PDB file of C-alpha atoms and ligand atoms in Angstrom:
ATOM      1  CA  MET A   1       0.083   0.137   0.155  1.00  0.00           C
ATOM      2  CA  SER A   2       1.293   3.281  -0.866  1.00  0.00           C
ATOM      3  CA  GLU A   3       2.353   6.261   1.594  1.00  0.00           C
ATOM      4  CA  GLN A   4      -0.531   8.104   2.948  1.00  0.00           C
ATOM      5  CA  LEU A   5      -0.520  11.741   1.913  1.00  0.00           C
ATOM      6  CA  LEU A   6      -3.584  13.310   2.643  1.00  0.00           C
ATOM      7  CA  LYS A   7      -6.488  12.103   5.234  1.00  0.00           C
ATOM      8  CA  VAL A   8      -9.353  14.656   5.408  1.00  0.00           C
ATOM      9  CA  ARG A   9     -11.968  13.840   7.925  1.00  0.00           C
ATOM     10  CA  GLY A  10     -15.310  15.487   8.626  1.00  0.00           C
ATOM     11  CA  LEU A  11     -14.224  18.641   6.720  1.00  0.00           C
ATOM     12  CA  LYS A  12     -17.060  21.317   6.970  1.00  0.00           C
ATOM     13  CA  MET A  13     -17.104  24.615   5.113  1.00  0.00           C
ATOM     14  CA  HIS A  14     -20.287  26.608   6.422  1.00  0.00           C
ATOM     15  CA  PHE A  15     -20.632  30.253   5.191  1.00  0.00           C
ATOM     16  CA  PRO A  16     -22.747  32.561   7.250  1.00  0.00           C
ATOM     17  CA  THR A  17     -25.018  34.675   5.297  1.00  0.00           C
ATOM     18  CA  PRO A  18     -28.016  37.028   6.160  1.00  0.00           C
ATOM     19  CA  LYS A  19     -30.401  34.681   5.008  1.00  0.00           C
ATOM     20  CA  GLY A  20     -28.939  31.709   7.008  1.00  0.00           C
ATOM     21  CA  VAL A  21     -25.814  29.431   6.890  1.00  0.00           C
ATOM     22  CA  VAL A  22     -24.512  27.863   3.529  1.00  0.00           C
ATOM     23  CA  LYS A  23     -23.281  24.428   4.142  1.00  0.00           C
ATOM     24  CA  ALA A  24     -20.877  24.162   0.915  1.00  0.00           C
ATOM     25  CA  VAL A  25     -19.121  21.160   2.484  1.00  0.00           C
ATOM     26  CA  ASP A  26     -20.658  19.009   5.118  1.00  0.00           C
ATOM     27  CA  GLY A  27     -18.668  16.244   6.442  1.00  0.00           C
ATOM     28  CA  LEU A  28     -16.292  15.280   4.050  1.00  0.00           C
ATOM     29  CA  ASP A  29     -13.980  12.439   4.088  1.00  0.00           C
ATOM     30  CA  LEU A  30     -11.199  12.019   1.806  1.00  0.00           C
ATOM     31  CA  ASP A  31      -7.765  10.016   1.317  1.00  0.00           C
ATOM     32  CA  ILE A  32      -5.098  10.650  -1.258  1.00  0.00           C
ATOM     33  CA  ALA A  33      -1.945   8.341  -1.268  1.00  0.00           C
ATOM     34  CA  ALA A  34       1.353   9.531  -2.497  1.00  0.00           C
ATOM     35  CA  GLY A  35       1.657   9.362  -6.170  1.00  0.00           C
ATOM     36  CA  GLU A  36      -2.130   8.708  -6.605  1.00  0.00           C
ATOM     37  CA  THR A  37      -4.702  10.726  -8.851  1.00  0.00           C
ATOM     38  CA  VAL A  38      -8.104  11.184  -7.009  1.00  0.00           C
ATOM     39  CA  GLY A  39     -10.953  12.695  -9.213  1.00  0.00           C
ATOM     40  CA  LEU A  40     -13.603  14.541  -7.581  1.00  0.00           C
ATOM     41  CA  VAL A  41     -16.690  15.002  -9.465  1.00  0.00           C
ATOM     42  CA  GLY A  42     -20.113  16.699  -9.282  1.00  0.00           C
ATOM     43  CA  GLU A  43     -22.302  19.376 -10.660  1.00  0.00           C
ATOM     44  CA  SER A  44     -21.097  23.067 -10.533  1.00  0.00           C
ATOM     45  CA  GLY A  45     -21.991  24.223  -6.921  1.00  0.00           C
ATOM     46  CA  CYS A  46     -21.693  21.053  -4.979  1.00  0.00           C
ATOM     47  CA  GLY A  47     -18.535  22.278  -3.004  1.00  0.00           C
ATOM     48  CA  LYS A  48     -15.827  20.705  -4.839  1.00  0.00           C
ATOM     49  CA  SER A  49     -13.655  23.950  -5.266  1.00  0.00           C
ATOM     50  CA  THR A  50     -14.372  25.051  -1.693  1.00  0.00           C
ATOM     51  CA  THR A  51     -13.243  21.592  -0.726  1.00  0.00           C
ATOM     52  CA  ALA A  52      -9.886  22.245  -2.401  1.00  0.00           C
ATOM     53  CA  ARG A  53      -9.679  25.458  -0.592  1.00  0.00           C
ATOM     54  CA  GLY A  54     -10.527  24.251   2.696  1.00  0.00           C
ATOM     55  CA  ILE A  55      -7.860  21.034   2.211  1.00  0.00           C
ATOM     56  CA  THR A  56      -4.993  23.629   1.453  1.00  0.00           C
ATOM     57  CA  HIS A  57      -6.610  26.133   4.157  1.00  0.00           C
ATOM     58  CA  LEU A  58      -6.831  29.109   2.010  1.00  0.00           C
ATOM     59  CA  ILE A  59     -10.069  29.267   3.728  1.00  0.00           C
ATOM     60  CA  ARG A  60     -10.200  28.063   7.273  1.00  0.00           C
ATOM     61  CA  PRO A  61     -12.422  25.308   7.788  1.00  0.00           C
ATOM     62  CA  THR A  62     -15.342  25.442   9.877  1.00  0.00           C
ATOM     63  CA  ALA A  63     -14.831  21.749  11.263  1.00  0.00           C
ATOM     64  CA  GLY A  64     -12.967  18.625  10.588  1.00  0.00           C
ATOM     65  CA  HIS A  65      -9.384  17.658  10.246  1.00  0.00           C
ATOM     66  CA  VAL A  66      -6.852  17.785   7.361  1.00  0.00           C
ATOM     67  CA  GLU A  67      -3.486  15.654   7.793  1.00  0.00           C
ATOM     68  CA  PHE A  68      -1.066  16.314   5.273  1.00  0.00           C
ATOM     69  CA  GLU A  69       2.225  14.640   5.260  1.00  0.00           C
ATOM     70  CA  GLY A  70       1.461  13.559   8.788  1.00  0.00           C
ATOM     71  CA  GLN A  71       0.830  17.039   9.816  1.00  0.00           C
ATOM     72  CA  ASP A  72      -2.411  18.184  11.290  1.00  0.00           C
ATOM     73  CA  LEU A  73      -3.336  21.507   9.579  1.00  0.00           C
ATOM     74  CA  SER A  74      -5.779  22.517  12.102  1.00  0.00           C
ATOM     75  CA  LEU A  75      -2.801  23.031  14.639  1.00  0.00           C
ATOM     76  CA  ALA A  76      -0.380  24.447  12.285  1.00  0.00           C
ATOM     77  CA  SER A  77       1.127  27.998  12.718  1.00  0.00           C
ATOM     78  CA  HIS A  78       0.902  30.582  10.195  1.00  0.00           C
ATOM     79  CA  ARG A  79       4.505  29.730   9.063  1.00  0.00           C
ATOM     80  CA  GLU A  80       3.801  26.059   9.185  1.00  0.00           C
ATOM     81  CA  LEU A  81       0.690  26.326   6.917  1.00  0.00           C
ATOM     82  CA  ARG A  82       3.018  28.682   4.720  1.00  0.00           C
ATOM     83  CA  GLU A  83       5.390  25.572   4.315  1.00  0.00           C
ATOM     84  CA  THR A  84       2.712  23.310   3.833  1.00  0.00           C
ATOM     85  CA  ARG A  85       1.611  25.177   0.942  1.00  0.00           C
ATOM     86  CA  LYS A  86       4.647  24.592  -0.857  1.00  0.00           C
ATOM     87  CA  ARG A  87       4.054  21.058  -0.837  1.00  0.00           C
ATOM     88  CA  MET A  88       0.451  21.449  -1.847  1.00  0.00           C
ATOM     89  CA  GLN A  89      -0.142  23.657  -4.845  1.00  0.00           C
ATOM     90  CA  MET A  90      -3.017  24.700  -6.713  1.00  0.00           C
ATOM     91  CA  VAL A  91      -3.982  24.514 -10.479  1.00  0.00           C
ATOM     92  CA  PHE A  92      -6.958  26.820 -11.438  1.00  0.00           C
ATOM     93  CA  GLN A  93      -9.565  26.709 -14.082  1.00  0.00           C
ATOM     94  CA  ASP A  94      -8.704  29.991 -15.543  1.00  0.00           C
ATOM     95  CA  PRO A  95      -5.000  30.406 -16.205  1.00  0.00           C
ATOM     96  CA  TYR A  96      -5.650  33.858 -17.397  1.00  0.00           C
ATOM     97  CA  ALA A  97      -7.300  35.212 -14.253  1.00  0.00           C
ATOM     98  CA  SER A  98      -4.836  33.346 -12.195  1.00  0.00           C
ATOM     99  CA  LEU A  99      -1.585  34.613 -13.917  1.00  0.00           C
ATOM    100  CA  ASP A 100      -0.984  38.638 -13.264  1.00  0.00           C
ATOM    101  CA  PRO A 101      -1.073  40.104 -16.705  1.00  0.00           C
ATOM    102  CA  ARG A 102       1.735  42.638 -15.808  1.00  0.00           C
ATOM    103  CA  MET A 103       4.083  40.074 -15.051  1.00  0.00           C
ATOM    104  CA  THR A 104       6.528  38.116 -17.483  1.00  0.00           C
ATOM    105  CA  VAL A 105       6.615  34.567 -17.416  1.00  0.00           C
ATOM    106  CA  LEU A 106      10.033  34.634 -15.619  1.00  0.00           C
ATOM    107  CA  GLN A 107       8.665  36.673 -13.109  1.00  0.00           C
ATOM    108  CA  ILE A 108       5.349  34.626 -12.451  1.00  0.00           C
ATOM    109  CA  VAL A 109       7.347  31.317 -12.381  1.00  0.00           C
ATOM    110  CA  GLY A 110      10.323  32.691 -10.487  1.00  0.00           C
ATOM    111  CA  GLU A 111       8.261  34.413  -7.912  1.00  0.00           C
ATOM    112  CA  PRO A 112       7.542  31.169  -5.662  1.00  0.00           C
ATOM    113  CA  ILE A 113      11.059  30.036  -6.366  1.00  0.00           C
ATOM    114  CA  ARG A 114      12.384  33.253  -4.747  1.00  0.00           C
ATOM    115  CA  ASN A 115       9.634  33.489  -2.024  1.00  0.00           C
ATOM    116  CA  PHE A 116      10.386  29.777  -0.716  1.00  0.00           C
ATOM    117  CA  LYS A 117      14.099  30.079  -1.455  1.00  0.00           C
ATOM    118  CA  ILE A 118      14.170  27.048  -3.808  1.00  0.00           C
ATOM    119  CA  ALA A 119      17.094  28.842  -5.499  1.00  0.00           C
ATOM    120  CA  ARG A 120      18.608  32.039  -4.663  1.00  0.00           C
ATOM    121  CA  GLY A 121      20.323  34.691  -7.042  1.00  0.00           C
ATOM    122  CA  LYS A 122      18.903  35.856 -10.255  1.00  0.00           C
ATOM    123  CA  LYS A 123      20.861  33.538 -12.523  1.00  0.00           C
ATOM    124  CA  ALA A 124      19.825  30.402 -10.538  1.00  0.00           C
ATOM    125  CA  VAL A 125      16.144  31.601 -10.570  1.00  0.00           C
ATOM    126  CA  ARG A 126      16.461  32.073 -14.234  1.00  0.00           C
ATOM    127  CA  ALA A 127      17.924  28.674 -14.897  1.00  0.00           C
ATOM    128  CA  ARG A 128      15.265  26.819 -12.762  1.00  0.00           C
ATOM    129  CA  VAL A 129      12.518  28.995 -14.794  1.00  0.00           C
ATOM    130  CA  ARG A 130      13.784  27.781 -18.011  1.00  0.00           C
ATOM    131  CA  ASP A 131      14.137  24.225 -16.996  1.00  0.00           C
ATOM    132  CA  LEU A 132      10.378  24.231 -15.840  1.00  0.00           C
ATOM    133  CA  LEU A 133       9.013  25.843 -19.204  1.00  0.00           C
ATOM    134  CA  LEU A 134      10.908  23.112 -20.626  1.00  0.00           C
ATOM    135  CA  LYS A 135       9.323  20.414 -18.558  1.00  0.00           C
ATOM    136  CA  VAL A 136       5.849  21.563 -19.351  1.00  0.00           C
ATOM    137  CA  GLY A 137       6.523  21.726 -23.100  1.00  0.00           C
ATOM    138  CA  LEU A 138       7.120  25.470 -23.738  1.00  0.00           C
ATOM    139  CA  ASP A 139      10.028  27.176 -25.227  1.00  0.00           C
ATOM    140  CA  PRO A 140      12.057  28.563 -22.629  1.00  0.00           C
ATOM    141  CA  GLU A 141      12.780  31.929 -24.914  1.00  0.00           C
ATOM    142  CA  PHE A 142       9.077  32.759 -24.004  1.00  0.00           C
ATOM    143  CA  GLU A 143      10.290  33.439 -20.585  1.00  0.00           C
ATOM    144  CA  ARG A 144      10.145  37.557 -21.272  1.00  0.00           C
ATOM    145  CA  ARG A 145       6.523  37.296 -22.674  1.00  0.00           C
ATOM    146  CA  TYR A 146       3.279  38.348 -20.853  1.00  0.00           C
ATOM    147  CA  PRO A 147       0.348  36.214 -20.476  1.00  0.00           C
ATOM    148  CA  HIS A 148      -1.804  37.680 -22.891  1.00  0.00           C
ATOM    149  CA  GLU A 149       0.652  36.491 -25.655  1.00  0.00           C
ATOM    150  CA  PHE A 150      -0.174  32.849 -25.140  1.00  0.00           C
ATOM    151  CA  SER A 151      -3.016  30.518 -26.005  1.00  0.00           C
ATOM    152  CA  GLY A 152      -5.398  29.025 -23.382  1.00  0.00           C
ATOM    153  CA  GLY A 153      -3.486  25.769 -23.497  1.00  0.00           C
ATOM    154  CA  GLN A 154      -0.054  27.428 -22.944  1.00  0.00           C
ATOM    155  CA  ARG A 155      -1.165  29.757 -20.388  1.00  0.00           C
ATOM    156  CA  GLN A 156      -2.304  26.750 -18.549  1.00  0.00           C
ATOM    157  CA  ARG A 157       1.127  25.060 -19.123  1.00  0.00           C
ATOM    158  CA  ILE A 158       2.618  28.208 -17.320  1.00  0.00           C
ATOM    159  CA  GLY A 159       0.342  27.750 -14.294  1.00  0.00           C
ATOM    160  CA  VAL A 160       1.316  24.185 -14.139  1.00  0.00           C
ATOM    161  CA  ALA A 161       5.356  25.267 -14.275  1.00  0.00           C
ATOM    162  CA  ARG A 162       4.444  27.852 -11.526  1.00  0.00           C
ATOM    163  CA  ALA A 163       2.899  24.969  -9.172  1.00  0.00           C
ATOM    164  CA  LEU A 164       5.704  22.701 -10.059  1.00  0.00           C
ATOM    165  CA  ALA A 165       8.299  25.291  -9.135  1.00  0.00           C
ATOM    166  CA  VAL A 166       8.186  24.546  -5.339  1.00  0.00           C
ATOM    167  CA  GLU A 167       8.591  20.970  -5.538  1.00  0.00           C
ATOM    168  CA  PRO A 168       4.974  20.003  -4.393  1.00  0.00           C
ATOM    169  CA  SER A 169       4.147  16.337  -3.490  1.00  0.00           C
ATOM    170  CA  LEU A 170       0.321  17.285  -4.175  1.00  0.00           C
ATOM    171  CA  ILE A 171      -1.497  19.249  -6.584  1.00  0.00           C
ATOM    172  CA  LEU A 172      -4.926  20.142  -6.590  1.00  0.00           C
ATOM    173  CA  CYS A 173      -6.266  20.777 -10.120  1.00  0.00           C
ATOM    174  CA  ASP A 174      -9.475  22.798  -9.920  1.00  0.00           C
ATOM    175  CA  GLU A 175     -11.158  22.148 -13.437  1.00  0.00           C
ATOM    176  CA  PRO A 176      -7.835  22.656 -15.022  1.00  0.00           C
ATOM    177  CA  VAL A 177      -8.886  21.738 -18.744  1.00  0.00           C
ATOM    178  CA  SER A 178     -12.663  23.285 -18.687  1.00  0.00           C
ATOM    179  CA  ALA A 179     -11.771  26.425 -20.525  1.00  0.00           C
ATOM    180  CA  LEU A 180      -9.928  24.427 -23.487  1.00  0.00           C
ATOM    181  CA  ASP A 181     -10.701  22.964 -26.427  1.00  0.00           C
ATOM    182  CA  VAL A 182     -11.060  19.325 -26.579  1.00  0.00           C
ATOM    183  CA  SER A 183      -7.686  18.348 -28.280  1.00  0.00           C
ATOM    184  CA  ILE A 184      -6.006  20.743 -25.991  1.00  0.00           C
ATOM    185  CA  GLN A 185      -7.471  19.396 -22.820  1.00  0.00           C
ATOM    186  CA  ALA A 186      -5.969  15.867 -23.938  1.00  0.00           C
ATOM    187  CA  GLN A 187      -2.460  17.668 -23.998  1.00  0.00           C
ATOM    188  CA  ILE A 188      -2.717  19.263 -20.674  1.00  0.00           C
ATOM    189  CA  ILE A 189      -4.088  15.903 -19.475  1.00  0.00           C
ATOM    190  CA  ASN A 190      -1.009  13.984 -21.068  1.00  0.00           C
ATOM    191  CA  LEU A 191       1.383  16.713 -19.505  1.00  0.00           C
ATOM    192  CA  LEU A 192      -0.140  16.176 -16.144  1.00  0.00           C
ATOM    193  CA  GLU A 193       0.370  12.386 -16.407  1.00  0.00           C
ATOM    194  CA  ASP A 194       3.815  12.753 -17.448  1.00  0.00           C
ATOM    195  CA  LEU A 195       4.838  15.162 -14.808  1.00  0.00           C
ATOM    196  CA  GLN A 196       3.228  12.492 -12.126  1.00  0.00           C
ATOM    197  CA  ASP A 197       5.437   9.753 -13.526  1.00  0.00           C
ATOM    198  CA  GLU A 198       8.526  11.947 -13.357  1.00  0.00           C
ATOM    199  CA  PHE A 199       8.038  13.628  -9.985  1.00  0.00           C
ATOM    200  CA  GLY A 200       5.789  11.096  -8.239  1.00  0.00           C
ATOM    201  CA  LEU A 201       3.218  13.859  -7.816  1.00  0.00           C
ATOM    202  CA  ALA A 202      -0.315  13.141  -6.288  1.00  0.00           C
ATOM    203  CA  PHE A 203      -3.298  14.865  -7.789  1.00  0.00           C
ATOM    204  CA  LEU A 204      -6.765  15.765  -6.649  1.00  0.00           C
ATOM    205  CA  PHE A 205      -8.526  16.436 -10.040  1.00  0.00           C
ATOM    206  CA  ILE A 206     -11.581  18.369  -9.837  1.00  0.00           C
ATOM    207  CA  SER A 207     -13.982  18.071 -12.559  1.00  0.00           C
ATOM    208  CA  HIS A 208     -17.608  18.511 -13.435  1.00  0.00           C
ATOM    209  CA  ASP A 209     -17.223  16.037 -16.298  1.00  0.00           C
ATOM    210  CA  LEU A 210     -16.588  12.470 -15.573  1.00  0.00           C
ATOM    211  CA  SER A 211     -15.599  11.758 -18.915  1.00  0.00           C
ATOM    212  CA  VAL A 212     -12.447  14.058 -18.168  1.00  0.00           C
ATOM    213  CA  VAL A 213     -11.251  12.415 -14.882  1.00  0.00           C
ATOM    214  CA  ARG A 214     -12.235   8.872 -16.129  1.00  0.00           C
ATOM    215  CA  HIS A 215      -8.487   8.061 -17.795  1.00  0.00           C
ATOM    216  CA  VAL A 216      -6.525  10.256 -15.434  1.00  0.00           C
ATOM    217  CA  SER A 217      -7.889   8.929 -11.783  1.00  0.00           C
ATOM    218  CA  ASP A 218      -6.975   5.834 -10.056  1.00  0.00           C
ATOM    219  CA  ARG A 219      -9.830   6.691  -7.899  1.00  0.00           C
ATOM    220  CA  ILE A 220     -13.018   8.687  -8.175  1.00  0.00           C
ATOM    221  CA  ALA A 221     -15.122  10.377  -5.384  1.00  0.00           C
ATOM    222  CA  VAL A 222     -18.444  11.742  -6.543  1.00  0.00           C
ATOM    223  CA  MET A 223     -19.806  15.020  -4.576  1.00  0.00           C
ATOM    224  CA  TYR A 224     -23.208  16.045  -4.132  1.00  0.00           C
ATOM    225  CA  LEU A 225     -24.308  18.895  -1.913  1.00  0.00           C
ATOM    226  CA  GLY A 226     -21.168  18.876   0.068  1.00  0.00           C
ATOM    227  CA  ARG A 227     -20.908  15.235   0.647  1.00  0.00           C
ATOM    228  CA  ILE A 228     -18.962  12.375  -0.961  1.00  0.00           C
ATOM    229  CA  VAL A 229     -21.790   9.844  -2.105  1.00  0.00           C
ATOM    230  CA  GLU A 230     -19.640   7.239  -3.565  1.00  0.00           C
ATOM    231  CA  THR A 231     -15.975   6.661  -3.869  1.00  0.00           C
ATOM    232  CA  ALA A 232     -14.427   3.616  -5.885  1.00  0.00           C
ATOM    233  CA  PRO A 233     -11.520   2.861  -7.956  1.00  0.00           C
ATOM    234  CA  SER A 234     -11.814   4.410 -11.220  1.00  0.00           C
ATOM    235  CA  ALA A 235     -12.664   0.989 -13.187  1.00  0.00           C
ATOM    236  CA  LYS A 236     -15.154  -0.222 -10.743  1.00  0.00           C
ATOM    237  CA  LEU A 237     -17.148   3.143 -10.399  1.00  0.00           C
ATOM    238  CA  TYR A 238     -17.429   3.254 -14.437  1.00  0.00           C
ATOM    239  CA  GLU A 239     -18.258  -0.555 -14.566  1.00  0.00           C
ATOM    240  CA  LYS A 240     -21.036  -0.570 -11.725  1.00  0.00           C
ATOM    241  CA  PRO A 241     -21.740   2.670  -9.864  1.00  0.00           C
ATOM    242  CA  LEU A 242     -23.983   2.182  -6.752  1.00  0.00           C
ATOM    243  CA  HIS A 243     -25.342   5.545  -6.346  1.00  0.00           C
ATOM    244  CA  PRO A 244     -27.973   6.719  -8.446  1.00  0.00           C
ATOM    245  CA  TYR A 245     -26.545  10.153  -8.838  1.00  0.00           C
ATOM    246  CA  THR A 246     -23.345   8.486 -10.183  1.00  0.00           C
ATOM    247  CA  GLU A 247     -25.525   6.412 -12.508  1.00  0.00           C
ATOM    248  CA  ALA A 248     -27.076   9.695 -13.714  1.00  0.00           C
ATOM    249  CA  LEU A 249     -23.711  11.352 -14.412  1.00  0.00           C
ATOM    250  CA  LEU A 250     -22.222   8.169 -16.176  1.00  0.00           C
ATOM    251  CA  SER A 251     -25.263   8.000 -18.337  1.00  0.00           C
ATOM    252  CA  ALA A 252     -24.243  11.467 -19.505  1.00  0.00           C
ATOM    253  CA  VAL A 253     -20.744  10.182 -20.876  1.00  0.00           C
ATOM    254  CA  PRO A 254     -20.530   9.216 -24.414  1.00  0.00           C
ATOM    255  CA  ILE A 255     -19.249   5.528 -24.860  1.00  0.00           C
ATOM    256  CA  PRO A 256     -16.499   5.266 -27.454  1.00  0.00           C
ATOM    257  CA  ASP A 257     -17.861   1.884 -28.726  1.00  0.00           C
ATOM    258  CA  PRO A 258     -20.401   2.699 -31.524  1.00  0.00           C
ATOM    259  CA  GLU A 259     -22.778  -0.269 -30.549  1.00  0.00           C
ATOM    260  CA  LYS A 260     -22.793   0.447 -27.155  1.00  0.00           C
ATOM    261  CA  GLU A 261     -22.972   4.138 -27.432  1.00  0.00           C
ATOM    262  CA  ALA A 262     -26.094   3.494 -29.533  1.00  0.00           C
ATOM    263  CA  LYS A 263     -27.720   1.646 -26.826  1.00  0.00           C
ATOM    264  CA  ARG A 264     -26.815   4.202 -24.072  1.00  0.00           C
ATOM    265  CA  GLU A 265     -29.853   5.308 -22.042  1.00  0.00           C
ATOM    266  CA  ARG A 266     -29.438   8.916 -20.887  1.00  0.00           C
ATOM    267  CA  ILE A 267     -30.959   9.198 -17.296  1.00  0.00           C
ATOM    268  CA  MET A 268     -32.451  12.732 -17.019  1.00  0.00           C
ATOM    269  CA  LEU A 269     -32.554  14.161 -13.519  1.00  0.00           C
ATOM    270  CA  THR A 270     -35.553  15.792 -12.672  1.00  0.00           C
ATOM    271  CA  GLY A 271     -36.596  17.586  -9.330  1.00  0.00           C
ATOM    272  CA  ASP A 272     -34.921  20.206  -7.655  1.00  0.00           C
ATOM    273  CA  VAL A 273     -31.566  20.647  -5.847  1.00  0.00           C
ATOM    274  CA  PRO A 274     -32.482  21.329  -2.301  1.00  0.00           C
ATOM    275  CA  ASN A 275     -32.020  24.914  -1.083  1.00  0.00           C
ATOM    276  CA  PRO A 276     -28.601  24.918   0.641  1.00  0.00           C
ATOM    277  CA  LEU A 277     -30.149  27.287   3.287  1.00  0.00           C
ATOM    278  CA  GLU A 278     -32.756  24.906   4.088  1.00  0.00           C
ATOM    279  CA  LYS A 279     -32.591  21.932   6.742  1.00  0.00           C
ATOM    280  CA  ILE A 280     -32.440  18.562   4.627  1.00  0.00           C
ATOM    281  CA  VAL A 281     -33.928  15.721   6.362  1.00  0.00           C
ATOM    282  CA  GLY A 282     -33.158  12.371   4.973  1.00  0.00           C
ATOM    283  CA  CYS A 283     -31.008  11.802   1.742  1.00  0.00           C
ATOM    284  CA  PRO A 284     -30.258  15.436   0.140  1.00  0.00           C
ATOM    285  CA  PHE A 285     -30.450  13.120  -3.480  1.00  0.00           C
ATOM    286  CA  LYS A 286     -34.000  12.399  -2.679  1.00  0.00           C
ATOM    287  CA  PRO A 287     -36.001  15.046  -4.539  1.00  0.00           C
ATOM    288  CA  ARG A 288     -34.290  13.922  -7.863  1.00  0.00           C
ATOM    289  CA  CYS A 289     -33.712  10.401  -7.090  1.00  0.00           C
ATOM    290  CA  ALA A 290     -36.157   7.897  -9.109  1.00  0.00           C
ATOM    291  CA  LYS A 291     -35.116   4.876  -6.840  1.00  0.00           C
ATOM    292  CA  ALA A 292     -36.264   6.965  -3.534  1.00  0.00           C
ATOM    293  CA  PHE A 293     -38.455   4.867  -0.885  1.00  0.00           C
ATOM    294  CA  GLY A 294     -39.484   5.561   2.390  1.00  0.00           C
ATOM    295  CA  ARG A 295     -36.341   5.473   4.252  1.00  0.00           C
ATOM    296  CA  CYS A 296     -34.761   8.029   2.142  1.00  0.00           C
ATOM    297  CA  GLY A 297     -37.060  10.984   3.428  1.00  0.00           C
ATOM    298  CA  GLU A 298     -36.263   9.983   7.093  1.00  0.00           C
ATOM    299  CA  GLU A 299     -32.361   9.295   7.328  1.00  0.00           C
ATOM    300  CA  LEU A 300     -29.256  10.566   6.089  1.00  0.00           C
ATOM    301  CA  PRO A 301     -27.332   7.906   4.391  1.00  0.00           C
ATOM    302  CA  ALA A 302     -23.800   7.039   5.580  1.00  0.00           C
ATOM    303  CA  LEU A 303     -21.005   6.565   3.415  1.00  0.00           C
ATOM    304  CA  LYS A 304     -20.398   2.723   3.685  1.00  0.00           C
ATOM    305  CA  GLU A 305     -18.193   0.084   1.994  1.00  0.00           C
ATOM    306  CA  TYR A 306     -20.004  -2.434  -0.020  1.00  0.00           C
ATOM    307  CA  GLN A 307     -17.380  -4.117  -2.144  1.00  0.00           C
ATOM    308  CA  PRO A 308     -13.227  -3.361  -1.453  1.00  0.00           C
ATOM    309  CA  GLY A 309     -12.517  -0.001  -1.580  1.00  0.00           C
ATOM    310  CA  HIS A 310     -16.052   0.953  -3.138  1.00  0.00           C
ATOM    311  CA  PHE A 311     -17.996   3.075  -0.699  1.00  0.00           C
ATOM    312  CA  ALA A 312     -21.508   4.506  -1.405  1.00  0.00           C
ATOM    313  CA  ALA A 313     -23.851   6.486   0.681  1.00  0.00           C
ATOM    314  CA  CYS A 314     -27.271   5.097  -0.386  1.00  0.00           C
ATOM    315  CA  HIS A 315     -30.049   3.253   1.745  1.00  0.00           C
ATOM    316  CA  LEU A 316     -30.829   1.054  -1.375  1.00  0.00           C
ATOM    317  CA  HIS A 317     -27.758  -0.790  -0.852  1.00  0.00           C
ATOM    318  CA  GLU A 318     -28.334  -1.497   2.709  1.00  0.00           C
ATOM    319  CA  GLU A 319     -31.597  -2.701   2.056  1.00  0.00           C
ATOM    320  CA  HIS A 320     -29.899  -5.201  -0.364  1.00  0.00           C
ATOM    321  CA  GLU A 321     -27.466  -6.472   1.967  1.00  0.00           C
TER     322      GLU A 321
HETATM  323 FE1  SF4 B 401     -31.826   7.637  -3.748  1.00  0.00          FE
HETATM  324 FE2  SF4 B 401     -32.731   6.790  -1.566  1.00  0.00          FE
HETATM  325 FE3  SF4 B 401     -30.401   6.193  -2.317  1.00  0.00          FE
HETATM  326 FE4  SF4 B 401     -30.797   8.771  -1.701  1.00  0.00          FE
HETATM  327  S1  SF4 B 401     -30.648   6.957  -0.172  1.00  0.00           S
HETATM  328  S2  SF4 B 401     -29.748   7.849  -3.551  1.00  0.00           S
HETATM  329  S3  SF4 B 401     -32.971   9.001  -2.200  1.00  0.00           S
HETATM  330  S4  SF4 B 401     -32.123   5.392  -3.104  1.00  0.00           S
END
């Protein structure tokens, strides 16, 4: 078994508003081993991005524990948290928004190298930046250019180079390819996989699209309204999803085999997503679930292991056990 890198237990991210408390993340457990890629999927607004910000402590969690490389971040000092962020980097969806337009590539990628003292002196920083540009498939001569001079895919490569600059062990990628054309998406995903092989990196790969995370992820966690509702090794989840929400998400993914694709039945989700300000009794997916039955309106289903490594939060499977 690989070494445990990240352990999240009972993570809660609650935000008070004038109308009540929004529970963006409400009791989330997640593990990532060294060198592993975990895909975190769910519709937009389900709490995926807030989860990433809670894990990195960019936003302090309301409750719960995040243990990273054996350190409990809730007990970490400001200085320790800063050091942790060096090992746990983020890559964002919109590289244009996350790169300062007034800075050259040399300044953008060089900044964390200087801040974290990865290299000292202009010459050494520049050499490291040029090396990183090569690693992410960019010409080192681009170092003097500004973000607006690049395509979307190239900008995302700069974002990846900046994240890599501080030698992280985990990169949280928040919808890293959603803003890119399909052909460019594949190139960026291949790049991330190559870098993973070279540096033994672990990834949390956040996406609303199951077809994007399918090939990159060792394991997938499906999130619905602030909680994980199913998690399994990637192949198992695609082969036999246990949660009705995962079934619906998967039914929207095109199948490469034309025969199977012709028979693919799309599960349309009807019913409303519950108002996050209202207290939810029972299963939060119930208003949209075609398989709901009596117990679903009364009790919140717990995440339970039904097959080795395959967990789901659904009363249906408890009844079948
Ligand atoms: Fe559907 Fe009930 Fe399972 Fe929730 S617990 S997903 S409502 S069957």
